[in-house]
Tab-separated table of C-alpha atoms in Angstrom:
chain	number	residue	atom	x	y	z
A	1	UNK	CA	0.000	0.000	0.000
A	2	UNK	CA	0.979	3.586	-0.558
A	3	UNK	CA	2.330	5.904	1.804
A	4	UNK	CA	-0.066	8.158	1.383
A	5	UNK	CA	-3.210	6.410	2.404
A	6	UNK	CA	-1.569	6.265	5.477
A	7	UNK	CA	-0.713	9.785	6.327
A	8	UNK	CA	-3.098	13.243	7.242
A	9	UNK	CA	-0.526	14.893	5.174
A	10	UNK	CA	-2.907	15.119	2.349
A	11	UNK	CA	-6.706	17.041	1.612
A	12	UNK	CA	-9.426	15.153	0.717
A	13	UNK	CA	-9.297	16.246	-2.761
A	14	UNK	CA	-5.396	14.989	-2.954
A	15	UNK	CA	-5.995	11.977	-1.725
A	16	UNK	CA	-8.975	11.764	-4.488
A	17	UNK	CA	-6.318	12.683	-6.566
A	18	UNK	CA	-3.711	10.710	-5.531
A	19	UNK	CA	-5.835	7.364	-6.183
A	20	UNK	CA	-7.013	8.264	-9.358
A	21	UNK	CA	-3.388	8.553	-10.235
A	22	UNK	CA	-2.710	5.520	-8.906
A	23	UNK	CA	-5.642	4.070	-10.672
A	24	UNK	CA	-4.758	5.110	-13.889
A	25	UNK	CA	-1.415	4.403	-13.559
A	26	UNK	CA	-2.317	0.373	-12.984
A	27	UNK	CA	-4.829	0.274	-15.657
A	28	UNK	CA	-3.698	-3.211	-16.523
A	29	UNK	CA	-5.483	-4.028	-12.653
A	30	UNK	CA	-8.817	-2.299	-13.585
A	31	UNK	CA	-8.470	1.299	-14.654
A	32	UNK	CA	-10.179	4.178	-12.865
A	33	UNK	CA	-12.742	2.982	-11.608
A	34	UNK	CA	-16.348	4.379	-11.811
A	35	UNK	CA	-16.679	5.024	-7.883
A	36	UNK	CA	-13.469	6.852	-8.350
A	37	UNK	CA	-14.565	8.574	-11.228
A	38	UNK	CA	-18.199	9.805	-9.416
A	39	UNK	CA	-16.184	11.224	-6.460
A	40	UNK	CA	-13.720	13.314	-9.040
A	41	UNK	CA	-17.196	14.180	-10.743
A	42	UNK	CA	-18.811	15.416	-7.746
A	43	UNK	CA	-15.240	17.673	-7.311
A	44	UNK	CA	-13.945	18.645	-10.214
A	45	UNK	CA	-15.492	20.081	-13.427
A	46	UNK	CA	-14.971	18.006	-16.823
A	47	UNK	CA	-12.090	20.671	-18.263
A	48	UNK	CA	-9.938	19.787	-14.553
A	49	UNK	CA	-10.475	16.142	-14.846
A	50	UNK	CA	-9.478	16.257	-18.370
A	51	UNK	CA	-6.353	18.387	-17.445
A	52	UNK	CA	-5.654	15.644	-14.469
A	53	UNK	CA	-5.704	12.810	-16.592
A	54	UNK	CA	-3.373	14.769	-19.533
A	55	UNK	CA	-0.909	15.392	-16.561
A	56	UNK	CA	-1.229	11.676	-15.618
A	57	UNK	CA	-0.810	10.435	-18.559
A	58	UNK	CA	2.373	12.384	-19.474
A	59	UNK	CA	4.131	11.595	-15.911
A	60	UNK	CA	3.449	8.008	-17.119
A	61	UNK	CA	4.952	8.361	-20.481
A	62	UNK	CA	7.753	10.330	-19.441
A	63	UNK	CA	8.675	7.785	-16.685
A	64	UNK	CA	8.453	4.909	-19.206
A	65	UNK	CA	10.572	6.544	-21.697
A	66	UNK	CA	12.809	7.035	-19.040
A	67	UNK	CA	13.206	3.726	-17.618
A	68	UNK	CA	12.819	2.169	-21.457
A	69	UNK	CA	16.099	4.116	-22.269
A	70	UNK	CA	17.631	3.925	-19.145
A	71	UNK	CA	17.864	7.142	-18.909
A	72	UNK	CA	20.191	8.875	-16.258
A	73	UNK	CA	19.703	11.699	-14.354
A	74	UNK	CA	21.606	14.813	-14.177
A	75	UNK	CA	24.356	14.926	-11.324
């Protein structure tokens, strides 16, 4: 389990956040999930969740590419 599920650390609407990320991020496990996705709903407006999952969905790529190419980071 993540470390933040088991922290205060984080608003509700972070930790909302936070699993959907996770959630898409795993989609070979079951994708966002529609109980997920009715909480964002009742949140967020269809332009943010759009934005959220674009700025998912590039962290993703960008950490596969890095990790495909073995990509080193700057010292």
């Amino acid at each position: 389990m993540n470390a933040w599920r088991e922290t205060d650390l984080f608003t509700p609407e972070e930790q909302l956040l936070l699993e959907m990320t996770e959630e898409i991020t795993l989609i070979h496990q079951k994708g966002l999930t529609e109980e997920t996705f009715q909480k964002v709903k009742q949140l967020f407006n269809e332009k943010q969740i759009a934005e959220v999952i674009m700025a998912i969905i590039t962290i993703n790529a960008w950490n596969r590419i890095g990790i495909s190419t073995h990509l080193e980071l700057l010292k």
